[in-house]
Amino acid sequence: MSEDICVIVPTIREYECVRSYVDNAERHGVDTDRLEFVLVTEDHCPTGEMESMLDDLGVSGEVFDGSRREAWLEDHGVGEYGHLIPAKSHAQTSFGLLYLWAHDHPYGVFIDDDTRPHEDVDFFGTHLRNLHADRDVESVRSDENWVNVLYHGAEDHGLYPRGYPYAAMDETVETGTTHVDSVIASQGLWTNVPDLDAVRILMDGDLQGQAETRLDAADFGPDFVAEPGQYLTVCSMNLAFRREVIPAFYQLPMDDNEWSVGRFDDIWSGVFLKRAADLLGKEILTGDPLCRHDKAPRSTFDDLHNEVAGLELNEHLWKLVDDADPDGEVTYATAFAAMADALMEAEADYRNGEFLAYVGEHMHDWLDCLDELRSIERPVPADD
């Protein structure tokens, strides 16, 4: 198999975004034979047109609506884990992670369908160079243990990204320099529409879910890492990662749950990934490549309704996993299991606190599912 980069695109509307990313790869000399696209969509969407687009572009790829996802899981012997992939949720990107895991791609890239690469930016090439970085970069910390990924221009625009805890605002930021040589995830940021939650969009005076404040390349500074013990929001609309992180990168059972908690799939998975990275001495590099975020207008109040069930949980979740340490050898899987246990054992005396134990149970199921896939795809030869 020549494809070593699995590009995962959740889409129900703007699947033609793939054309822009393929064109960008060709423009900057990235061999498109290295790319395999996995479009994660719904049964009511035009899957045939999506498949035709991939054929027309001459790139490898598959389209998975709900029915095809169920069939794939059954065919790979993990049908009992279908509950890990929530219905009608952005967190269905977890299916893409399972596909990547089963097919041995060393790299994954998450792309949202309302983004486009800047023509003058080598999108895939920059992500790959970041994952292989061996250089000095800016390091960032704050007295609140959280780093605002928009901090470079925060004195001008005052923005905090979706998922940043409210209690961690008005932080004091300190910067330094550190050397990175073990980057496991490359988080690209976004121009045009900032990635804000509904409360912050309302504060910015916008009722169409977009925010009045817009960003351009001048609002961003150099690449940086949040120091060990510091957390940051991880947005999956423009993110590359190494295959090794998948055990600690489940996108969580959002939206499709009795508490109606949603919209925190990439945010909480980013918290877990950062904790695992710190335990393993790895780095998450944030900055380039920038992409353009063209979020479609929609009711800010609809987004608020979808977010409010998890807002209080988001203030506490990172503290619950911050002390989670695995017994024995530290791996992504053991770190993730320790965090799952912390959530299951937490005295969650706040709104929808029971959801955290539910998440912890699913995290353990995620690890079991990956073990099943590994045993199926990589049988161990008999001694004789």
XYZ file of C-alpha atoms in Angstrom:
384
model
C 0.000 0.000 0.000
C 1.474 3.348 -1.064
C -0.989 5.401 0.987
C 0.576 6.360 4.303
C -1.608 9.351 5.197
C -5.242 8.702 6.122
C -7.249 11.912 5.640
C -10.467 11.786 7.672
C -13.232 14.189 6.611
C -16.566 14.279 8.464
C -19.064 15.750 6.004
C -22.750 16.090 5.307
C -22.616 19.185 3.070
C -19.334 20.506 1.695
C -17.567 17.327 0.607
C -16.132 19.197 -2.396
C -13.584 20.627 0.052
C -11.527 17.536 -0.791
C -10.800 19.016 -4.221
C -9.097 22.004 -2.617
C -6.858 19.827 -0.466
C -5.891 17.549 -3.359
C -5.140 20.611 -5.489
C -2.995 22.016 -2.671
C -1.023 18.784 -2.438
C -0.376 18.783 -6.185
C 0.530 22.481 -6.170
C 3.174 21.938 -3.484
C 4.628 18.689 -4.775
C 3.067 16.275 -2.293
C 2.508 12.896 -3.950
C -1.266 12.371 -3.839
C -0.685 8.617 -4.054
C 0.273 8.923 -0.387
C -3.240 10.116 0.525
C -6.244 7.956 1.326
C -9.442 9.876 2.045
C -12.064 8.511 4.431
C -15.299 10.491 4.179
C -17.541 9.917 7.202
C -21.117 10.852 6.377
C -24.773 9.880 6.902
C -27.208 7.569 5.134
C -29.204 10.478 3.699
C -26.145 12.062 2.049
C -25.067 11.672 -1.618
C -22.456 8.953 -1.087
C -22.411 8.099 -4.796
C -21.444 11.651 -5.696
C -18.723 11.583 -3.045
C -17.291 8.371 -4.497
C -17.421 9.840 -8.001
C -15.512 12.891 -6.800
C -12.717 10.701 -5.403
C -12.574 8.784 -8.695
C -12.484 12.030 -10.656
C -9.591 13.295 -8.522
C -7.725 10.025 -8.975
C -7.134 9.583 -5.255
C -7.646 6.569 -3.031
C -10.545 6.729 -0.638
C -13.768 5.340 0.728
C -17.100 6.816 1.790
C -18.800 5.530 4.922
C -22.375 6.371 5.764
C -24.004 4.832 8.829
C -24.901 1.561 7.115
C -21.399 1.097 5.675
C -19.829 1.832 9.046
C -21.930 -0.862 10.690
C -21.010 -3.324 7.951
C -17.299 -2.490 8.243
C -17.328 -3.051 11.991
C -19.073 -6.406 11.550
C -16.686 -7.462 8.788
C -13.728 -6.672 11.054
C -15.115 -8.622 13.989
C -15.864 -5.609 16.193
C -19.572 -5.141 15.565
C -20.233 -5.241 19.312
C -18.403 -1.902 19.590
C -20.758 0.008 17.331
C -21.898 2.046 20.336
C -18.508 3.779 20.295
C -19.529 5.717 17.180
C -22.351 8.105 18.139
C -25.184 8.781 15.710
C -25.384 12.131 13.909
C -22.360 13.554 15.670
C -19.060 15.114 14.636
C -17.515 12.540 16.987
C -18.103 9.937 14.265
C -14.540 10.842 13.319
C -13.650 8.035 15.730
C -14.640 5.661 12.956
C -11.878 7.152 10.834
C -9.431 6.378 13.639
C -10.548 2.742 13.669
C -10.114 2.559 9.907
C -6.625 4.039 10.168
C -5.725 1.632 12.983
C -6.847 -1.374 10.972
C -4.992 -0.310 7.838
C -1.652 0.638 9.379
C -1.386 4.204 8.089
C 1.444 5.829 10.066
C -0.178 9.280 9.844
C -3.679 10.667 10.137
C -5.117 14.068 9.247
C -8.469 15.474 10.402
C -10.072 18.043 8.066
C -13.469 19.689 8.540
C -15.517 20.250 5.414
C -15.969 23.988 6.053
C -12.237 24.641 5.756
C -9.970 25.272 2.793
C -6.160 25.388 2.582
C -4.482 28.678 1.723
C -3.015 28.403 -1.779
C 0.409 29.640 -0.707
C 0.609 27.219 2.240
C 1.945 23.683 1.793
C -0.781 22.072 3.880
C 0.243 18.400 4.026
C 3.949 19.105 3.706
C 3.915 21.475 6.678
C 2.011 19.009 8.849
C 4.474 16.234 7.980
C 7.468 18.461 8.680
C 5.932 19.319 12.037
C 5.532 15.654 12.928
C 9.232 15.176 12.161
C 10.383 18.445 13.736
C 13.774 18.577 15.434
C 14.141 22.261 16.279
C 13.653 24.988 18.856
C 10.168 26.473 19.200
C 8.317 28.805 21.512
C 7.035 27.267 24.762
C 4.028 28.715 26.584
C 2.562 28.429 30.058
C 0.104 30.350 32.210
C -0.712 30.648 35.891
C -4.067 28.943 35.156
C -2.433 25.821 33.617
C -4.152 26.590 30.305
C -2.746 28.070 27.111
C -5.000 30.079 24.805
C -4.015 28.930 21.295
C -4.966 32.440 20.096
C -2.738 34.141 22.657
C -0.458 35.813 20.111
C -3.160 38.322 19.168
C -5.285 38.111 22.309
C -4.450 41.641 23.494
C -6.034 42.950 20.290
C -8.995 40.629 19.727
C -9.596 39.227 23.237
C -10.744 35.836 21.917
C -10.650 32.474 23.661
C -11.310 29.335 21.553
C -14.150 26.875 21.935
C -13.532 24.633 24.945
C -11.224 26.973 26.857
C -12.445 26.899 30.492
C -14.039 30.105 31.692
C -12.294 29.796 35.046
C -8.910 29.870 33.269
C -9.481 33.234 31.572
C -7.523 36.389 32.412
C -4.422 34.268 32.765
C -0.854 35.520 33.004
C 1.167 34.139 30.087
C 4.860 33.303 30.141
C 6.868 32.234 27.090
C 10.254 30.646 26.603
C 12.069 28.382 24.174
C 12.203 24.605 24.087
C 13.479 21.914 21.738
C 10.981 19.537 20.130
C 11.935 16.192 18.627
C 8.982 13.969 19.590
C 5.951 15.667 18.043
C 2.888 13.411 18.026
C 0.307 15.933 16.797
C 0.460 19.016 14.587
C -2.416 21.411 15.198
C -2.933 23.962 12.456
C -4.944 27.065 13.308
C -7.504 28.959 11.217
C -8.064 32.316 9.600
C -11.413 33.997 8.893
C -14.069 32.627 11.312
C -12.579 31.864 14.742
C -13.509 28.591 16.460
C -15.522 29.929 19.412
C -18.253 28.487 21.585
C -21.771 29.902 21.460
C -21.481 31.970 24.645
C -18.403 33.731 23.322
C -20.036 34.226 19.909
C -23.011 35.883 21.594
C -20.619 38.091 23.553
C -19.083 39.047 20.209
C -22.515 40.187 19.072
C -23.296 37.553 16.446
C -26.555 35.577 16.173
C -25.525 33.515 13.129
C -22.993 31.256 14.865
C -19.953 32.863 13.271
C -18.656 35.745 15.460
C -18.203 39.292 14.244
C -14.451 39.260 14.884
C -12.437 37.667 12.086
C -8.818 36.511 12.003
C -6.080 36.726 9.401
C -2.525 35.438 9.233
C -1.188 38.526 11.027
C -3.071 37.464 14.185
C -0.844 34.422 14.593
C 2.751 34.168 15.719
C 5.336 31.381 15.536
C 4.668 27.703 16.192
C 4.555 26.830 19.888
C 4.016 24.058 22.419
C 2.169 24.218 25.718
C 4.626 23.255 28.437
C 4.223 20.005 30.429
C 1.383 20.316 32.924
C -0.325 22.929 30.746
C -3.469 22.228 28.730
C -4.761 23.685 25.475
C -7.774 23.305 23.228
C -7.239 20.830 20.401
C -9.531 21.442 17.436
C -9.883 18.648 14.897
C -10.702 20.832 11.891
C -6.991 21.048 10.921
C -4.930 18.424 12.718
C -2.291 15.842 11.801
C -1.168 13.086 14.147
C 0.852 9.919 14.407
C -0.878 6.552 14.424
C 0.610 5.752 17.843
C -1.699 8.244 19.606
C -4.964 6.537 18.634
C -5.358 4.587 21.908
C -5.476 7.957 23.737
C -7.402 9.883 21.082
C -10.969 8.515 21.084
C -13.401 11.299 20.110
C -15.947 10.278 22.765
C -19.695 9.438 22.791
C -21.020 12.945 22.195
C -24.550 14.098 21.274
C -26.024 10.576 21.145
C -26.437 10.188 24.935
C -29.193 10.635 27.500
C -27.621 13.823 28.891
C -27.455 15.502 25.458
C -23.812 16.428 26.044
C -22.183 17.332 22.752
C -19.641 19.581 21.033
C -16.724 18.563 23.281
C -15.436 15.562 21.317
C -12.177 17.072 20.036
C -11.793 19.320 23.088
C -11.856 16.530 25.653
C -9.909 14.118 23.464
C -7.302 16.880 23.239
C -7.144 17.106 27.031
C -6.574 13.358 27.225
C -3.967 13.466 24.478
C -2.066 16.298 26.171
C -2.011 14.420 29.483
C -0.733 11.287 27.713
C 1.861 13.340 25.831
C 3.142 14.836 29.081
C 3.427 11.407 30.699
C 5.361 10.090 27.699
C 7.565 13.146 27.124
C 5.948 13.948 23.748
C 4.835 17.229 22.197
C 1.788 18.759 20.488
C 2.948 21.498 18.110
C 0.467 24.289 17.340
C 0.498 27.005 14.678
C 1.096 26.311 10.985
C -0.299 25.309 8.591
C -3.126 27.806 8.753
C -6.359 26.993 6.933
C -9.363 29.176 6.122
C -12.470 28.437 8.198
C -15.637 29.338 6.304
C -18.250 28.373 8.887
C -21.756 28.452 7.435
C -24.312 30.717 9.127
C -26.522 28.983 11.669
C -28.345 29.922 14.842
C -25.960 30.748 17.668
C -28.743 29.712 20.049
C -28.880 26.247 18.471
C -25.158 25.876 19.163
C -25.706 27.144 22.708
C -28.417 24.549 23.232
C -26.023 21.820 22.052
C -23.163 23.032 24.253
C -24.824 23.991 27.498
C -25.206 20.428 28.823
C -21.425 20.041 28.961
C -20.264 23.525 29.908
C -19.935 22.840 33.631
C -18.293 19.464 33.006
C -15.709 21.179 30.828
C -14.616 23.312 33.778
C -13.751 20.201 35.809
C -12.784 17.389 33.446
C -9.145 18.435 33.009
C -8.601 18.559 36.764
C -9.987 15.035 37.152
C -7.461 13.550 34.715
C -4.519 15.781 35.629
C -3.453 13.442 38.439
C -4.235 10.213 36.575
C -1.086 8.062 36.512
C -0.956 4.496 35.178
C 0.475 1.699 37.249
C 3.557 0.133 35.706
C 4.628 0.888 32.151
C 3.407 4.184 30.688
C 1.907 3.828 27.213
C -0.871 5.677 25.428
C -3.216 2.833 26.342
C -2.276 2.674 30.034
C -2.427 6.460 30.332
C -5.878 6.474 28.713
C -7.088 3.666 30.982
C -5.928 5.596 34.052
C -7.851 8.656 32.885
C -10.924 6.518 32.221
C -10.714 5.171 35.768
C -10.401 8.701 37.135
C -13.633 9.698 35.403
C -15.462 6.592 36.541
C -14.385 7.112 40.150
C -14.932 10.873 40.280
C -17.396 12.384 42.728
C -18.994 14.440 39.993
C -21.327 16.632 42.008
C -22.324 18.984 39.210
C -24.745 19.170 36.317
C -24.747 15.966 34.229
C -21.859 14.589 36.270
C -22.977 11.025 35.561
C -21.902 11.534 31.976
C -18.246 11.394 33.009
C -18.528 7.796 34.201
C -20.321 7.007 30.932
C -17.362 8.499 29.052
C -14.920 6.468 31.162
C -16.731 3.232 30.310
C -16.585 4.064 26.605
C -12.880 4.863 26.896
C -12.225 1.359 28.213
C -14.367 -0.085 25.411
C -12.295 1.928 22.922
C -9.113 0.259 24.128
C -10.766 -3.162 23.950
C -11.937 -2.474 20.401
C -8.433 -1.476 19.300
C -7.053 -4.670 20.841
C -9.611 -6.705 18.894
C -8.737 -4.959 15.645
C -5.038 -5.474 16.240
C -5.470 -9.175 16.920
C -7.587 -9.582 13.800
C -5.364 -7.584 11.452
C -2.039 -8.739 12.888
C -2.325 -12.424 13.867
C 0.560 -13.725 15.942
C 2.195 -16.758 14.255
C 2.196 -19.998 16.188
C 5.473 -21.049 17.805
C 5.525 -24.255 15.838
